[in-house]
PDB file of C-alpha atoms and ligand atoms in Angstrom:
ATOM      1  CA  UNK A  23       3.171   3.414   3.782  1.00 87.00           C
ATOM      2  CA  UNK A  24       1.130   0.787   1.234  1.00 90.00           C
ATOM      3  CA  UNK A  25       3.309  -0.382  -0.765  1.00 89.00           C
ATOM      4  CA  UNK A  26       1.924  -1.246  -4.492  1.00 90.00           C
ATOM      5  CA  UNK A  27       3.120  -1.609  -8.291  1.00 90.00           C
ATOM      6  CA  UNK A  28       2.021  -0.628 -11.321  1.00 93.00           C
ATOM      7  CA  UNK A  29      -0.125  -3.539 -12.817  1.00 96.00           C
ATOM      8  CA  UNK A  30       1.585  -3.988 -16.938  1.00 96.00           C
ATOM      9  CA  UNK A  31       0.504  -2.336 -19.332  1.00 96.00           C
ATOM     10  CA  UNK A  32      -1.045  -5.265 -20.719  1.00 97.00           C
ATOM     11  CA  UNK A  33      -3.373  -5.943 -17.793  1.00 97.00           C
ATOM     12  CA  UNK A  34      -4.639  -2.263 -17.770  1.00 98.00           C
ATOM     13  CA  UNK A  35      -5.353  -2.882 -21.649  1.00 97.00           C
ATOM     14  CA  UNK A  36      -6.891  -5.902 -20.638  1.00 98.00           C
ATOM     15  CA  UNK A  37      -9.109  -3.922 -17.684  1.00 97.00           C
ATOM     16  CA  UNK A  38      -9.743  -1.450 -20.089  1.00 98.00           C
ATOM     17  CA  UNK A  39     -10.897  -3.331 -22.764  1.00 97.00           C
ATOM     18  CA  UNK A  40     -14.451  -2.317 -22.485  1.00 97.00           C
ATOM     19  CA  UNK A  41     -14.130   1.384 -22.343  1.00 98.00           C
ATOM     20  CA  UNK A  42     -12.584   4.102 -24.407  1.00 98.00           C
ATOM     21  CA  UNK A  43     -13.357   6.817 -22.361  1.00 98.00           C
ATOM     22  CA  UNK A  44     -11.026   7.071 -19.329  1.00 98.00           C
ATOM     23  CA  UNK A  45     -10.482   9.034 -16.810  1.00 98.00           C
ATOM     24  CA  UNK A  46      -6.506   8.209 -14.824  1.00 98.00           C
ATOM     25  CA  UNK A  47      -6.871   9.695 -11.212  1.00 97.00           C
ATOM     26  CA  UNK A  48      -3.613   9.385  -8.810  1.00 96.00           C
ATOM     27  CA  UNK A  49      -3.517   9.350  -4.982  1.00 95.00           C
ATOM     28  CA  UNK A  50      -1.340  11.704  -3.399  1.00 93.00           C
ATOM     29  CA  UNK A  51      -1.198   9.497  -0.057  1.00 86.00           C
ATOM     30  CA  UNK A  52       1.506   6.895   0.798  1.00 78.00           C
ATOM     31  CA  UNK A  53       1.944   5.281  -2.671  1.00 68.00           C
ATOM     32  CA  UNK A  54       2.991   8.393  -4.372  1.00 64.00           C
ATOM     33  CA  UNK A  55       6.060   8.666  -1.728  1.00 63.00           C
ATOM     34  CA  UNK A  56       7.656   6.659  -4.081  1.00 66.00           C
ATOM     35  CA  UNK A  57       6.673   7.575  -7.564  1.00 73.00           C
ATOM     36  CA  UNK A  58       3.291   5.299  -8.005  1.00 78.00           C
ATOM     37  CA  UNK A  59       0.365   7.364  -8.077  1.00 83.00           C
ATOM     38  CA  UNK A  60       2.265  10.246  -8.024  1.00 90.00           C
ATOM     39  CA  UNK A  61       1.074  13.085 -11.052  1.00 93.00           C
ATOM     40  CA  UNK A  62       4.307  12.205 -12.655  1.00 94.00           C
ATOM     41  CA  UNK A  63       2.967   8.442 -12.879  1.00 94.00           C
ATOM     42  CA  UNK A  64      -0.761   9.625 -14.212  1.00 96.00           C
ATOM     43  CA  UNK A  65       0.954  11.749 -16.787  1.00 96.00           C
ATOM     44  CA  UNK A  66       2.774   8.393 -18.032  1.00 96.00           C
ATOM     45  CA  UNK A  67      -0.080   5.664 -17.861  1.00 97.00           C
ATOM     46  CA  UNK A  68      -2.211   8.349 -19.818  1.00 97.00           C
ATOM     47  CA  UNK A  69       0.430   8.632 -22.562  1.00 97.00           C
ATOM     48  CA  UNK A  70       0.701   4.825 -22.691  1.00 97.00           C
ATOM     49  CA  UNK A  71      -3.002   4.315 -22.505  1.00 98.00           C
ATOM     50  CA  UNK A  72      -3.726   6.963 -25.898  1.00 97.00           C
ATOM     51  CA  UNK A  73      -0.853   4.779 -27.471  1.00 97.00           C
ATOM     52  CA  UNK A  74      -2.976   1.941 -27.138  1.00 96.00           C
ATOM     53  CA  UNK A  75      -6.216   3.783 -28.623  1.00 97.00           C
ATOM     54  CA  UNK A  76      -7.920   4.917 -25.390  1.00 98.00           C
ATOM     55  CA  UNK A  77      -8.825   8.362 -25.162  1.00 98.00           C
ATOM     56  CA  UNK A  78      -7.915  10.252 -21.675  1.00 98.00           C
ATOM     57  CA  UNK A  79     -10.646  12.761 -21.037  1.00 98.00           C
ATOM     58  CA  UNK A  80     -10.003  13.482 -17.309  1.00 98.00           C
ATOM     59  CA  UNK A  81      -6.930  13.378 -15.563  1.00 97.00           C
ATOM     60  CA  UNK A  82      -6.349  14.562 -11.729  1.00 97.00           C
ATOM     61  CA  UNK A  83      -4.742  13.929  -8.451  1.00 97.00           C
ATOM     62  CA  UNK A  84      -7.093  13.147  -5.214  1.00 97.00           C
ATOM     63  CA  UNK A  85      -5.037  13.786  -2.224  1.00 95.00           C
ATOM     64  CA  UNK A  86      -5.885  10.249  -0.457  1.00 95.00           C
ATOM     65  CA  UNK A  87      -8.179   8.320  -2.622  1.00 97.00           C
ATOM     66  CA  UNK A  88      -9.143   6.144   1.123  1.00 96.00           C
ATOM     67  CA  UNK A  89     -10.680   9.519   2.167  1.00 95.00           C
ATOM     68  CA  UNK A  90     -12.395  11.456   0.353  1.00 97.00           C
ATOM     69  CA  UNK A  91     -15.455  12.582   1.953  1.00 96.00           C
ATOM     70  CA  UNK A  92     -18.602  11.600   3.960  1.00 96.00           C
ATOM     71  CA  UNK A  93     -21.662  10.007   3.064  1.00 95.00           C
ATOM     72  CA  UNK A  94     -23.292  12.765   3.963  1.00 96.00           C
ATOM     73  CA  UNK A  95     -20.545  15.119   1.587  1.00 96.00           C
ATOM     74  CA  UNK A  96     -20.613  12.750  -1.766  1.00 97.00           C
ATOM     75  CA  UNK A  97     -23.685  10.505  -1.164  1.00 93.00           C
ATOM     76  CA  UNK A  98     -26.321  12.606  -3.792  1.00 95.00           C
ATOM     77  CA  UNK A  99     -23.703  13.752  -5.943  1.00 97.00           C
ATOM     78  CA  UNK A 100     -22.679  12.783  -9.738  1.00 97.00           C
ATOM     79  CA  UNK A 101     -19.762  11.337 -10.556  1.00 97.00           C
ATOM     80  CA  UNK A 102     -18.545  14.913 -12.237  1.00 97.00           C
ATOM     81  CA  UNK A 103     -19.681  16.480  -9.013  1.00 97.00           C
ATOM     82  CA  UNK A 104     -17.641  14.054  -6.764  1.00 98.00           C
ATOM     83  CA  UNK A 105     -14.636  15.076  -9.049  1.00 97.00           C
ATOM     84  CA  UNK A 106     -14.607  18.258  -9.066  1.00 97.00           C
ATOM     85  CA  UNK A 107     -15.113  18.534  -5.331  1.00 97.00           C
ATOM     86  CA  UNK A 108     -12.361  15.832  -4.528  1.00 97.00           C
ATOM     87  CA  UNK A 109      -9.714  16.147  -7.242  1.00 97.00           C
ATOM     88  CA  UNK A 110      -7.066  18.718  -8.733  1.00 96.00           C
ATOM     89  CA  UNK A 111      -7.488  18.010 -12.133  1.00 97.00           C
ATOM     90  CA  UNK A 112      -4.582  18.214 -14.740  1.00 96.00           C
ATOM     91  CA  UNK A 113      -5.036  20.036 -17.408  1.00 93.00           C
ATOM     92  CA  UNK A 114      -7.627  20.423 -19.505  1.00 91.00           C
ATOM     93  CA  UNK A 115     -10.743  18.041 -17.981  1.00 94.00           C
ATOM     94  CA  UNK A 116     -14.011  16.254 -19.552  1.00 96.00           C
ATOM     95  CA  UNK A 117     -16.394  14.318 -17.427  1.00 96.00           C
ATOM     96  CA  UNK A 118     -17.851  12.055 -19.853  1.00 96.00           C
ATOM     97  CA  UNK A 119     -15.802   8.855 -19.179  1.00 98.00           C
ATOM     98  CA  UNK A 120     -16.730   5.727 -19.231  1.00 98.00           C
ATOM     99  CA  UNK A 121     -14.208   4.147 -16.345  1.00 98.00           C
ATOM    100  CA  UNK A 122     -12.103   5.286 -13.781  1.00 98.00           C
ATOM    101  CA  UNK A 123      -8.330   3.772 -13.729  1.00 98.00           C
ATOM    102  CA  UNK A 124      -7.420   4.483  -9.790  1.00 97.00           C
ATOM    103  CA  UNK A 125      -3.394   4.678  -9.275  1.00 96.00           C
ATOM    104  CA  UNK A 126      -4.302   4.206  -5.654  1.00 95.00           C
ATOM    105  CA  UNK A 127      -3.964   0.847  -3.668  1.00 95.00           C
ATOM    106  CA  UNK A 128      -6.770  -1.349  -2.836  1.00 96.00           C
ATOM    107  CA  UNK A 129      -8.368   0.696  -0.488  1.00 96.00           C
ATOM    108  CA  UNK A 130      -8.520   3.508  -2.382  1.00 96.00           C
ATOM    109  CA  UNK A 131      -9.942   1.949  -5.114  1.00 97.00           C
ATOM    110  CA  UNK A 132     -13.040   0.550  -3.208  1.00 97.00           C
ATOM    111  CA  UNK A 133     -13.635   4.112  -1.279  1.00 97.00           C
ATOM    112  CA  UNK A 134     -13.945   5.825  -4.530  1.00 98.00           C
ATOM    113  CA  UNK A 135     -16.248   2.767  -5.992  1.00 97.00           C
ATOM    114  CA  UNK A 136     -18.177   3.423  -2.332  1.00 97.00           C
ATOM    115  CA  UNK A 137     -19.367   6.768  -3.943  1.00 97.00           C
ATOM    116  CA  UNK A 138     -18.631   6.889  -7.696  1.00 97.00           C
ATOM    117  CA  UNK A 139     -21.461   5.493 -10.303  1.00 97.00           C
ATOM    118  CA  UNK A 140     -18.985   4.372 -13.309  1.00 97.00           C
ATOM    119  CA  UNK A 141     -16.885   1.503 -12.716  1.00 98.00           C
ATOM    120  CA  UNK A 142     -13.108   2.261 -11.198  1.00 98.00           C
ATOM    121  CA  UNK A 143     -10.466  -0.283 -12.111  1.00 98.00           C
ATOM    122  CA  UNK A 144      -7.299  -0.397  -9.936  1.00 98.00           C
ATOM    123  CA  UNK A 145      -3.960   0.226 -12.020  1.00 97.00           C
ATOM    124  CA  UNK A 146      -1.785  -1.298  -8.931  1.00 95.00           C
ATOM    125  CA  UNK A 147      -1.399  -4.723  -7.374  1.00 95.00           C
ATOM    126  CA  UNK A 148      -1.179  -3.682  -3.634  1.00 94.00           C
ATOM    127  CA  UNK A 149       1.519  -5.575  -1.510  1.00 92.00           C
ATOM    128  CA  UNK A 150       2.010  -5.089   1.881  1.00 92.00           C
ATOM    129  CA  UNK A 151       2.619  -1.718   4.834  1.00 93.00           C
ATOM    130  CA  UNK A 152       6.003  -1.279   4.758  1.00 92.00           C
ATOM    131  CA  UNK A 153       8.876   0.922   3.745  1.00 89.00           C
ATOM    132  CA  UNK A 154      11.538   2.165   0.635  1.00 82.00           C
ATOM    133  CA  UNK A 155      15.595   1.043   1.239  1.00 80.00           C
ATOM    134  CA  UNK A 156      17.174   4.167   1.421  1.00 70.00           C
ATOM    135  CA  UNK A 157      19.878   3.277  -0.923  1.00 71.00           C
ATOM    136  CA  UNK A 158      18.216   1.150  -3.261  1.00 75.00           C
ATOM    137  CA  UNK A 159      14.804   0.680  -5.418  1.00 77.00           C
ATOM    138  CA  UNK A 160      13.576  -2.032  -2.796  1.00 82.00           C
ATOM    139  CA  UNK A 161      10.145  -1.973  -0.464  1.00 87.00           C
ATOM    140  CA  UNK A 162      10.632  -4.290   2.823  1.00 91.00           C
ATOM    141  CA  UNK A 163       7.365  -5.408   4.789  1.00 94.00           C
ATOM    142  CA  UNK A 164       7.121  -3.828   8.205  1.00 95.00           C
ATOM    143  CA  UNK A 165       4.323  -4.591   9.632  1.00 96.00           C
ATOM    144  CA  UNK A 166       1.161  -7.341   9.223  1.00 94.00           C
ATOM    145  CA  UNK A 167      -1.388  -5.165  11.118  1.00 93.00           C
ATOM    146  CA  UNK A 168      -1.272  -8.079  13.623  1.00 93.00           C
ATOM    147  CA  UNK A 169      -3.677  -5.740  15.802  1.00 91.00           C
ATOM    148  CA  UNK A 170      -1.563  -6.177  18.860  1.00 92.00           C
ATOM    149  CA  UNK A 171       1.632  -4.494  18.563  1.00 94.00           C
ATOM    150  CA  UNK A 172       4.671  -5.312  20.319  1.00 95.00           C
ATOM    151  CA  UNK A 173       6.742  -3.078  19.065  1.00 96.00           C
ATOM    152  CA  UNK A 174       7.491  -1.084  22.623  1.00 96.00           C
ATOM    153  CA  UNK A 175       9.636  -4.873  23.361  1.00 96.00           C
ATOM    154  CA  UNK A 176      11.041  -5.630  20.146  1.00 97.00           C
ATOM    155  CA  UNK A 177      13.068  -2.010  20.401  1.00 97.00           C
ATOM    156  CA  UNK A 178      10.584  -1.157  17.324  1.00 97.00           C
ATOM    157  CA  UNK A 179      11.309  -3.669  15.203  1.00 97.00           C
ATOM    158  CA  UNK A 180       8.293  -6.037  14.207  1.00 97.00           C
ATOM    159  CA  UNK A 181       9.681  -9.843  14.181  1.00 97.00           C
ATOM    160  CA  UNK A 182       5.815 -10.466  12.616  1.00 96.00           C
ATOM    161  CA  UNK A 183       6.968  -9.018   9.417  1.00 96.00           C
ATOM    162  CA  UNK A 184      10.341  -9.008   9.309  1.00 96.00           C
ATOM    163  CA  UNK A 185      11.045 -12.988  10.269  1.00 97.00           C
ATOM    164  CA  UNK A 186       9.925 -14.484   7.314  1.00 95.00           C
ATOM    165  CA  UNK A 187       8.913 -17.781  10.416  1.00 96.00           C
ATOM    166  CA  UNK A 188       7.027 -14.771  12.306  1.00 96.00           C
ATOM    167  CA  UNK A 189       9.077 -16.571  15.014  1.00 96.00           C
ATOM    168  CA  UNK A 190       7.660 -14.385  18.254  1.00 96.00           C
ATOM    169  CA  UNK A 191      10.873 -15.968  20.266  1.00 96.00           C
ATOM    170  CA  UNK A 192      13.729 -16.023  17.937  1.00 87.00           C
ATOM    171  CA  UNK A 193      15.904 -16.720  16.638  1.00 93.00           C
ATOM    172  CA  UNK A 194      15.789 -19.919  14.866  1.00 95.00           C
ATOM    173  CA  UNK A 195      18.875 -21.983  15.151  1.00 93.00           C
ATOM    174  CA  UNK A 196      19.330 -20.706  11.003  1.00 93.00           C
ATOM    175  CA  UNK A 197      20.906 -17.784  11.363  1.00 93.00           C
ATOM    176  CA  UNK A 198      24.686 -17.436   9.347  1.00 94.00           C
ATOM    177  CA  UNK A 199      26.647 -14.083  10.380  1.00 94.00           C
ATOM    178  CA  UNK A 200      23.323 -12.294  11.164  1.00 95.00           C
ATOM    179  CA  UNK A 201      21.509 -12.983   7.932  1.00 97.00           C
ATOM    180  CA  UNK A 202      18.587 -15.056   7.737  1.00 97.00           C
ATOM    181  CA  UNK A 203      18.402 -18.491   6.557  1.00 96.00           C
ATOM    182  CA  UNK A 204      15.453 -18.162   4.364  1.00 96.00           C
ATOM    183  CA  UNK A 205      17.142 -14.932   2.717  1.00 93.00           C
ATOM    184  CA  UNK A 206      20.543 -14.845   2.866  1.00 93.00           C
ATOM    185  CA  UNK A 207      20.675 -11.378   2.066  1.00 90.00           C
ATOM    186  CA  UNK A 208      18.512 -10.689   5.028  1.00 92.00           C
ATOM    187  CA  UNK A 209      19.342  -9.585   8.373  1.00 95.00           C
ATOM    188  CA  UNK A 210      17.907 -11.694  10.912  1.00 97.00           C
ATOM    189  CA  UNK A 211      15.330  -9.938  12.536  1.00 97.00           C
ATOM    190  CA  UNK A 212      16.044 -11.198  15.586  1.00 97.00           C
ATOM    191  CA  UNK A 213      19.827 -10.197  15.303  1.00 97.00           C
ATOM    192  CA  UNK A 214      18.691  -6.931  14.821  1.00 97.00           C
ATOM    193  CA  UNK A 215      16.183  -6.901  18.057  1.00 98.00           C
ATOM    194  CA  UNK A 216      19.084  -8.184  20.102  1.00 97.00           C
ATOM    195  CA  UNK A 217      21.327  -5.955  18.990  1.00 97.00           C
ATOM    196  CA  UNK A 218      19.203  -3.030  19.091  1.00 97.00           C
ATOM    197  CA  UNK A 219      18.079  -3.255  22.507  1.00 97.00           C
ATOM    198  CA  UNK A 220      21.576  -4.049  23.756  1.00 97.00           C
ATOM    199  CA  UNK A 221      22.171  -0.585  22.501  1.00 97.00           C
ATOM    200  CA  UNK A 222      18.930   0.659  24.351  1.00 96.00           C
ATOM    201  CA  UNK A 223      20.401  -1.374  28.171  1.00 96.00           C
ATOM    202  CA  UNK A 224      17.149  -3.075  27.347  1.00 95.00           C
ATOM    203  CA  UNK A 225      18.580  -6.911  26.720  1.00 95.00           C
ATOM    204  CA  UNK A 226      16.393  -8.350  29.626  1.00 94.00           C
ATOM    205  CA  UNK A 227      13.660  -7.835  26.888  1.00 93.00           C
ATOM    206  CA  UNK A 228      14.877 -10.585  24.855  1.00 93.00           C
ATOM    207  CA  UNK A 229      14.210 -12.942  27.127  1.00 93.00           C
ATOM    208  CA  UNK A 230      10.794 -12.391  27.891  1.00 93.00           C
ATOM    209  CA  UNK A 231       8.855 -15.234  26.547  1.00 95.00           C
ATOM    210  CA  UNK A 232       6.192 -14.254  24.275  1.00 95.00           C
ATOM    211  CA  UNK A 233       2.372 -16.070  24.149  1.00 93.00           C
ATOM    212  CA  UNK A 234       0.985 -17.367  21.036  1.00 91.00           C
ATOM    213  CA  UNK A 235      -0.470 -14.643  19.090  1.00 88.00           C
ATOM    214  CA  UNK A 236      -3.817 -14.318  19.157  1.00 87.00           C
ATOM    215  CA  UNK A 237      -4.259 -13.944  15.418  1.00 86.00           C
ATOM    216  CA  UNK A 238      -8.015 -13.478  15.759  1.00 85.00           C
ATOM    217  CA  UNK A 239      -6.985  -9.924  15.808  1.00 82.00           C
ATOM    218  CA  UNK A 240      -6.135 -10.080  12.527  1.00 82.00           C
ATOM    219  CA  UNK A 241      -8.584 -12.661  10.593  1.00 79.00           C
ATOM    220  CA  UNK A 242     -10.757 -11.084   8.105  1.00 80.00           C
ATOM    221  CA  UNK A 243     -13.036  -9.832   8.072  1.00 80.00           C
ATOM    222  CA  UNK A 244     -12.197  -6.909  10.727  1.00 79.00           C
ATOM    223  CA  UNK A 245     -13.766  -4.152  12.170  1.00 80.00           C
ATOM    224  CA  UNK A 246     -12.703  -1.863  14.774  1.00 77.00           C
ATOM    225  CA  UNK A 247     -14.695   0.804  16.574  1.00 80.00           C
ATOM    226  CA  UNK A 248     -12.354   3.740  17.466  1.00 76.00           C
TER     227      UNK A 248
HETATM  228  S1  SF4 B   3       3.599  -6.146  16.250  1.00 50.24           S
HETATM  229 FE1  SF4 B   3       1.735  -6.223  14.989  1.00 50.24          FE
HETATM  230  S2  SF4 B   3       0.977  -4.083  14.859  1.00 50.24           S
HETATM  231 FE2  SF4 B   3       3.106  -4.021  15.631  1.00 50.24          FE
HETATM  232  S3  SF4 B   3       4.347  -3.696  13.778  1.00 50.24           S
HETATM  233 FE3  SF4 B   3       4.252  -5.939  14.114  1.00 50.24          FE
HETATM  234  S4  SF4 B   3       2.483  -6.631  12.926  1.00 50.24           S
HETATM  235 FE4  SF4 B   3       2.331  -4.400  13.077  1.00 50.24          FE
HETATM  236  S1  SF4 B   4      17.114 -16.519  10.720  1.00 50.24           S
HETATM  237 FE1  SF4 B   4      16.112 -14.971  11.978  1.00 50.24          FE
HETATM  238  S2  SF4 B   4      14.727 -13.829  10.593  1.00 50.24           S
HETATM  239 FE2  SF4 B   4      15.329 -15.747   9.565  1.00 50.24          FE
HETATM  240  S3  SF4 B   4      13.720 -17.201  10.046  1.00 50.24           S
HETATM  241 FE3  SF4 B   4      15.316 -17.501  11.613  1.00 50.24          FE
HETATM  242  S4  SF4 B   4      14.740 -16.113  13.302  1.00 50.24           S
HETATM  243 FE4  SF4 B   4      13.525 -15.503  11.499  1.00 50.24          FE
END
């Protein structure tokens, strides 16, 4: 999943500063997995936002905010039009806003500003793809979107993202008791490659040698054709 957090409260004030008018809009794709985005999470920033003066006139959920319709669909619509074809609003809803604070990462704030009129202002700072610790509030990078994936040699574990080096043939000589020496609290990612496809009867993997990655694949700007 994208994995974003909730700009402060005193950046969205800042955002905001030119409109009173808002309309909060969450994205029920990956970010709301964990809370941000989620309805719970529009409910909140609107509360916070009519503390600081602003007055909430719509607020709704859009199940991904990165899709939410064609050219064709949305193109000659209004922005009321859009919203009431796209999003579940909550409770009572008004149209006449003056900006749009998106809960949804970075892409999802630049599809909706694809096809709505009034300014929308993201309410996240998007990090990285990547996934939640299951025993603790933490978000680890998984993958870079290196557009060549190795992952069917690594025994699914990306050394891209997960080696803070990138190192393609670890490990580098840094390791202590299988953590990492940039983060000691860290498991090597190459320690866990090894010992992963050990468990596989894969090992002769690990000694492939790997090319330099061809990181055209992943300069921006990029386009792919599906
Ligand atoms: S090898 Fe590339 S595409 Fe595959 S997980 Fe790593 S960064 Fe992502
Ligand atoms: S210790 Fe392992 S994960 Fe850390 S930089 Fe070296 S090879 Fe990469």
């Amino acid at each position: 999943m994208i994995i974003a957090k909730t700009k402060s409260m005193e950046e969205i004030e800042d955002m905001l500063k030119d409109y009173s008018r808002i309309a909060v809009i969450g994205c029920g794709g990956c970010v709301s997995f964990y809370r941000v985005g989620s309805a719970k999470e529009v409910e909140e920033v609107s509360k916070n936002l009519e503390k600081i003066g602003k007055k909430v006139v719509y607020k709704g959920m859009i199940a991904r905010q990165c899709y939410i319709g064609t050219e064709d669909e949305l193109g000659s619509l209004s922005d009321e039009e859009i919203l009431k074809k796209v999003s579940r609003a909550i409770g009572k809803a008004e149209y006449d806003f003056e900006a749009i604070l998106s809960l949804a990462c970075g892409v999802g704030v630049q599809n909706m500003s694809r096809f709505l009129s009034k300014p929308v202002l993201p309410a996240q700072n998007t990090f990285f793809m990547g996934i939640k610790n299951m025993d603790e509030n933490k978000y680890n990078e998984f993958c870079i979107g290196c557009g060549n994936c190795i992952l069917h040699l690594t025994a699914g574990i990306c050394p891209l993202a997960r080696c803070p080096k990138s190192l393609l043939n670890g490990s580098c000589g840094g390791i202590f008791k299988g953590k990492c020496e940039v983060d000691r609290e860290r498991d090597c990612a190459w320690v866990l490659i090894y010992n992963r496809l050990k468990a596989m009867g894969k090992l002769d993997n690990i000694r492939r040698i790997f090319e330099p990655k061809d990181f055209s694949k992943a300069s921006h700007t990029r386009r792919i054709d599906i």
